[in-house]
mmCIF file of C-alpha atoms in Angstrom:
data_model
loop_
_atom_site.group_PDB
_atom_site.id
_atom_site.type_symbol
_atom_site.label_atom_id
_atom_site.label_comp_id
_atom_site.label_asym_id
_atom_site.label_seq_id
_atom_site.Cartn_x
_atom_site.Cartn_y
_atom_site.Cartn_z
ATOM 1 C CA UNK J 299 14.819 -43.794 98.778
ATOM 2 C CA UNK J 300 12.808 -40.901 100.216
ATOM 3 C CA UNK J 301 13.927 -38.788 97.268
ATOM 4 C CA UNK J 302 12.443 -41.193 94.711
ATOM 5 C CA UNK J 303 9.165 -41.326 96.608
ATOM 6 C CA UNK J 304 9.074 -37.528 96.893
ATOM 7 C CA UNK J 305 9.776 -37.123 93.185
ATOM 8 C CA UNK J 306 7.064 -39.629 92.253
ATOM 9 C CA UNK J 307 4.491 -37.809 94.393
ATOM 10 C CA UNK J 308 5.632 -34.274 93.702
ATOM 11 C CA UNK J 309 5.544 -34.420 89.899
ATOM 12 C CA UNK J 310 1.838 -35.337 89.641
ATOM 13 C CA UNK J 311 0.978 -32.715 92.261
ATOM 14 C CA UNK J 312 2.885 -30.016 90.387
ATOM 15 C CA UNK J 313 1.233 -31.037 87.140
ATOM 16 C CA UNK J 314 -2.220 -30.910 88.724
ATOM 17 C CA UNK J 315 -1.497 -27.513 90.282
ATOM 18 C CA UNK J 316 -0.252 -26.149 86.952
ATOM 19 C CA UNK J 317 -3.363 -27.310 85.134
ATOM 20 C CA UNK J 318 -5.611 -25.926 87.836
ATOM 21 C CA UNK J 319 -3.932 -22.522 87.892
ATOM 22 C CA UNK J 320 -3.784 -22.212 84.110
ATOM 23 C CA UNK J 321 -7.578 -22.432 84.020
ATOM 24 C CA UNK J 322 -7.880 -19.468 86.399
ATOM 25 C CA UNK J 323 -7.187 -16.698 83.899
ATOM 26 C CA UNK J 324 -9.182 -13.528 84.473
ATOM 27 C CA UNK J 325 -10.142 -11.522 81.418
ATOM 28 C CA UNK J 326 -9.881 -7.790 82.068
ATOM 29 C CA UNK J 327 -10.551 -6.464 78.557
ATOM 30 C CA UNK J 328 -12.974 -7.365 75.786
ATOM 31 C CA UNK J 329 -12.043 -9.958 73.205
ATOM 32 C CA UNK J 330 -10.025 -9.028 70.127
ATOM 33 C CA UNK J 331 -12.241 -8.407 67.108
ATOM 34 C CA UNK J 332 -10.444 -8.570 63.733
ATOM 35 C CA UNK J 333 -13.262 -6.700 61.946
ATOM 36 C CA UNK J 334 -12.791 -3.678 64.219
ATOM 37 C CA UNK J 335 -9.041 -3.657 63.623
ATOM 38 C CA UNK J 336 -9.303 -3.985 59.848
ATOM 39 C CA UNK J 337 -11.971 -1.262 59.736
ATOM 40 C CA UNK J 338 -9.805 0.975 61.881
ATOM 41 C CA UNK J 339 -6.782 0.373 59.665
ATOM 42 C CA UNK J 340 -8.753 1.188 56.498
ATOM 43 C CA UNK J 341 -10.307 4.284 58.037
ATOM 44 C CA UNK J 342 -6.956 5.514 59.334
ATOM 45 C CA UNK J 343 -5.515 5.388 55.827
ATOM 46 C CA UNK J 344 -8.531 7.174 54.345
ATOM 47 C CA UNK J 345 -8.568 9.812 57.105
ATOM 48 C CA UNK J 346 -4.875 10.586 56.748
ATOM 49 C CA UNK J 347 -5.296 10.708 52.960
ATOM 50 C CA UNK J 348 -8.088 13.265 53.404
ATOM 51 C CA UNK J 349 -5.898 15.341 55.707
ATOM 52 C CA UNK J 350 -3.009 15.148 53.226
ATOM 53 C CA UNK J 351 -5.299 16.482 50.497
ATOM 54 C CA UNK J 352 -6.082 19.481 52.730
ATOM 55 C CA UNK J 353 -2.456 20.139 53.749
ATOM 56 C CA UNK J 354 -2.034 23.270 51.620
ATOM 57 C CA UNK J 355 -5.184 24.852 53.026
ATOM 58 C CA UNK J 356 -8.670 25.252 51.564
ATOM 59 C CA UNK J 357 -11.164 27.895 50.507
ATOM 60 C CA UNK J 358 -14.710 27.921 51.868
ATOM 61 C CA UNK J 359 -16.006 28.579 48.344
ATOM 62 C CA UNK J 360 -15.156 25.049 47.178
ATOM 63 C CA UNK J 361 -16.177 23.227 50.375
ATOM 64 C CA UNK J 362 -18.895 21.293 48.527
ATOM 65 C CA UNK J 363 -16.141 19.327 46.754
ATOM 66 C CA UNK J 364 -14.939 17.956 50.113
ATOM 67 C CA UNK J 365 -18.219 17.602 51.978
ATOM 68 C CA UNK J 366 -18.845 13.973 50.964
ATOM 69 C CA UNK J 367 -15.315 12.953 52.001
ATOM 70 C CA UNK J 368 -15.867 14.428 55.465
ATOM 71 C CA UNK J 369 -19.224 12.647 55.786
ATOM 72 C CA UNK J 370 -17.666 9.328 54.752
ATOM 73 C CA UNK J 371 -14.828 9.554 57.295
ATOM 74 C CA UNK J 372 -17.028 10.747 60.171
ATOM 75 C CA UNK J 373 -19.710 8.136 59.474
ATOM 76 C CA UNK J 374 -17.180 5.307 59.353
ATOM 77 C CA UNK J 375 -15.508 6.464 62.567
ATOM 78 C CA UNK J 376 -18.854 6.594 64.368
ATOM 79 C CA UNK J 377 -19.690 3.092 63.110
ATOM 80 C CA UNK J 378 -16.296 1.774 64.268
ATOM 81 C CA UNK J 379 -16.783 3.314 67.717
ATOM 82 C CA UNK J 380 -20.182 1.639 67.912
ATOM 83 C CA UNK J 381 -18.757 -1.744 66.865
ATOM 84 C CA UNK J 382 -15.845 -1.502 69.289
ATOM 85 C CA UNK J 383 -18.151 -0.533 72.142
ATOM 86 C CA UNK J 384 -20.671 -3.281 71.404
ATOM 87 C CA UNK J 385 -18.282 -6.051 72.419
ATOM 88 C CA UNK J 386 -19.257 -7.659 75.711
ATOM 89 C CA UNK J 387 -17.204 -6.422 78.617
ATOM 90 C CA UNK J 388 -15.768 -9.071 80.892
ATOM 91 C CA UNK J 389 -17.356 -9.409 84.285
ATOM 92 C CA UNK J 390 -16.476 -11.570 87.209
ATOM 93 C CA UNK J 391 -15.447 -11.602 90.824
ATOM 94 C CA UNK J 392 -12.355 -9.453 90.250
ATOM 95 C CA UNK J 393 -14.351 -6.661 88.597
ATOM 96 C CA UNK J 394 -16.988 -6.843 91.352
ATOM 97 C CA UNK J 395 -14.315 -6.640 94.070
ATOM 98 C CA UNK J 396 -12.705 -3.660 92.375
ATOM 99 C CA UNK J 397 -16.060 -1.873 92.178
ATOM 100 C CA UNK J 398 -16.776 -2.596 95.862
ATOM 101 C CA UNK J 399 -13.303 -1.426 96.875
ATOM 102 C CA UNK J 400 -13.673 1.844 94.932
ATOM 103 C CA UNK J 401 -17.071 2.492 96.509
ATOM 104 C CA UNK J 402 -15.708 1.753 99.995
ATOM 105 C CA UNK J 403 -12.959 4.322 99.391
ATOM 106 C CA UNK J 404 -15.530 6.885 98.214
ATOM 107 C CA UNK J 405 -14.147 6.836 94.685
ATOM 108 C CA UNK J 406 -16.186 6.702 91.511
ATOM 109 C CA UNK J 407 -15.793 3.961 88.957
ATOM 110 C CA UNK J 408 -13.416 4.710 86.103
ATOM 111 C CA UNK J 409 -14.819 5.752 82.744
ATOM 112 C CA UNK J 410 -16.566 2.668 81.397
ATOM 113 C CA UNK J 411 -15.738 3.488 77.784
ATOM 114 C CA UNK J 412 -12.999 1.407 76.250
ATOM 115 C CA UNK J 413 -9.911 3.425 75.293
ATOM 116 C CA UNK J 414 -10.394 2.731 71.586
ATOM 117 C CA UNK J 415 -14.052 3.817 71.706
ATOM 118 C CA UNK J 416 -13.122 7.087 73.407
ATOM 119 C CA UNK J 417 -10.303 7.702 70.915
ATOM 120 C CA UNK J 418 -12.539 6.989 67.906
ATOM 121 C CA UNK J 419 -15.187 9.359 69.260
ATOM 122 C CA UNK J 420 -12.527 12.058 69.637
ATOM 123 C CA UNK J 421 -11.274 11.533 66.053
ATOM 124 C CA UNK J 422 -14.853 11.851 64.805
ATOM 125 C CA UNK J 423 -15.411 15.029 66.834
ATOM 126 C CA UNK J 424 -12.116 16.478 65.576
ATOM 127 C CA UNK J 425 -13.046 15.794 61.952
ATOM 128 C CA UNK J 426 -16.488 17.330 62.541
ATOM 129 C CA UNK J 427 -14.827 20.491 63.888
ATOM 130 C CA UNK J 428 -12.431 20.481 60.917
ATOM 131 C CA UNK J 429 -15.383 20.145 58.529
ATOM 132 C CA UNK J 430 -17.320 22.947 60.214
ATOM 133 C CA UNK J 431 -14.307 25.274 60.131
ATOM 134 C CA UNK J 432 -13.675 24.417 56.483
ATOM 135 C CA UNK J 433 -17.312 25.141 55.618
ATOM 136 C CA UNK J 434 -17.356 28.447 57.496
ATOM 137 C CA UNK J 435 -14.039 30.041 56.526
ATOM 138 C CA UNK J 436 -11.774 27.561 54.769
ATOM 139 C CA UNK J 437 -8.600 26.256 56.359
ATOM 140 C CA UNK J 438 -5.045 27.523 56.517
ATOM 141 C CA UNK J 439 -2.166 25.059 56.222
ATOM 142 C CA UNK J 440 -1.353 25.657 59.905
ATOM 143 C CA UNK J 441 -4.931 24.845 60.960
ATOM 144 C CA UNK J 442 -4.869 21.623 58.960
ATOM 145 C CA UNK J 443 -1.568 20.665 60.594
ATOM 146 C CA UNK J 444 -3.011 21.295 64.073
ATOM 147 C CA UNK J 445 -6.109 19.192 63.374
ATOM 148 C CA UNK J 446 -3.898 16.477 61.865
ATOM 149 C CA UNK J 447 -1.783 16.341 65.029
ATOM 150 C CA UNK J 448 -4.838 15.787 67.194
ATOM 151 C CA UNK J 449 -6.206 13.129 64.831
ATOM 152 C CA UNK J 450 -2.851 11.301 64.864
ATOM 153 C CA UNK J 451 -2.811 11.162 68.658
ATOM 154 C CA UNK J 452 -6.278 9.629 68.877
ATOM 155 C CA UNK J 453 -5.777 7.226 65.954
ATOM 156 C CA UNK J 454 -2.575 6.016 67.597
ATOM 157 C CA UNK J 455 -4.436 5.406 70.867
ATOM 158 C CA UNK J 456 -7.225 3.466 69.157
ATOM 159 C CA UNK J 457 -4.865 1.342 67.070
ATOM 160 C CA UNK J 458 -2.531 0.657 70.009
ATOM 161 C CA UNK J 459 -5.361 -0.562 72.240
ATOM 162 C CA UNK J 460 -6.892 -2.751 69.546
ATOM 163 C CA UNK J 461 -3.505 -4.232 68.617
ATOM 164 C CA UNK J 462 -2.896 -4.925 72.310
ATOM 165 C CA UNK J 463 -6.114 -6.959 72.457
ATOM 166 C CA UNK J 464 -4.752 -9.196 69.693
ATOM 167 C CA UNK J 465 -2.081 -10.554 72.057
#
């Protein structure tokens, strides 16, 4: 008999506890934004296509033929970084406690930029350096490959973070 009574009382209590705890989720990252992801995917394709067109190297004399493509890629990357960074950041008691704990330990707060924003800013800066080098002296195939490697690292970071937010 005590088992039946315990089961009858325990089930509703467990259900109530489950419902209560499921409502206690703490958001630690900004919300997923499909427009940022689709823009990032499109820009990644266009950026890698630009880099593929430069793979054999370039001459400074015909830089004007590529100038608009650089401007397009850099402008879109800057806009994507702005959009990604404009999302509201979660705030709550957990974030406040973390900030207080860091201050009590004499530590500074971590970089407030989202990983994808930082990565997009680095891709933009890398393409700006690529553009400036192309304008000044042209590019060798090895230089293009080096710039491409850096761009790939940062694009991967931005895409990975944004895809993670979709979960």
